[in-house]
Amino acid sequence: TISTRASTPWPSLVHHLALLNGRPFGNVAGGHNLYSSVPLSSIERIEYIRGPGSVLYGTNAYYGVFNIITKKSTKNGWQVEQKLLLGSFNNQTLDGSYRYKQGKLNLNLNMLYSDVDGWDAVMFDPNLMKNYSRKAFQTEKTLHLELQYDDFSISHYNSHQTKFANFWDAPEDNYIPWFKNHPAKLTDIGYTFHFNENWRIENHLSLIEKRVEWDSNGVADSFIILKANIETKLLELNLFGQLTKDSTLLTGLTREQRITSKSQTIPDAQEDYASFYMQYQKQFNDYLSLMLGGQYVNSISLKGGVSNKSDFVPRAGLIFNINDDLALKLLYGQAYRQPTIGERFLDSPGIEIGNKDLDSEKIETLETQLYYQDHNT
């Protein structure tokens, strides 16, 4: 689990937003672990934005945003990075990044196959008063394809994780071989249209599919209650503009649909959301700059007869560069979040139940930073 310092451990799973090359993968809950599934050879850098970020980054950007950015070709021709790892516990990992560039064409293929098999999970049988063991395992298979030609782009991330899950002290005769099965996909189609050198519009259509499932290979399927398909469809339109030499404007619209289906603990449902956001930045001189922005969020349709909920969340920032090495930042931000279908309607008998009356959440952060940086300090 990845979280922000001072965030509460369990709720923070749905309070952080994961991005892959700037496109939303969703919150960091839901079983699939994005951060262990991206090939290391393909990663250029990982960006982290602390604090409320839903104005610009969307749902779940509540405590913070994590953005994994993959490498792009810097010259024509092929660039290849390939790793093969073999180790203890029959550990096998194949990690590769294959990049091709020719003029306006960029093609990236990133691949990961990881299989850890063979270590013993030791448990205790209280009836026989002795230990017994089962073979634990973890596998990851990821294929990440990116294609860009001029202003058009398409990417497809497909990952499947399977993990040993049942580690307990109980009679061996009652042992149930549970394991976690988590496939996930992210498909994005993007197009950028340049009106002129100062104005452009960027469009994205994203589809995120995840499955949360505990399986037992048929041994005790009637007891396996954690199964759910989670699907998100997101349409996003952004307008970027250079108003003057010293000021810029960003505005955007989103239309989002979230679908839960084929779950044993959450009812089938579809919920729809929309938002409008903007941000204005002004550079007054070499020392002082200002940022103002905000987002209006509207819950178009929610399950359970809940009336539409909407809110406005602002953000602002003032940066004063005292000199080349010393600067002062004043940052203010809010974020809005509507509880998920699972949080409101989850029904795991004897384990956990949702709260249909959950209110929406809003967070407010005020941050002051004074920092000094030179070549040595």
XYZ file of C-alpha atoms in Angstrom, residues 62 309-311 336-339 358-362:
13
model
C -7.772 13.474 -2.151
C -24.895 15.919 -5.197
C -22.606 18.688 -6.365
C -19.919 20.928 -4.957
C -14.363 16.583 -3.154
C -15.162 12.885 -3.159
C -18.403 10.915 -3.444
C -18.364 7.501 -1.633
C -22.615 8.038 3.782
C -22.170 11.704 2.952
C -19.743 13.051 0.391
C -16.307 14.044 1.666
C -14.416 17.297 1.398
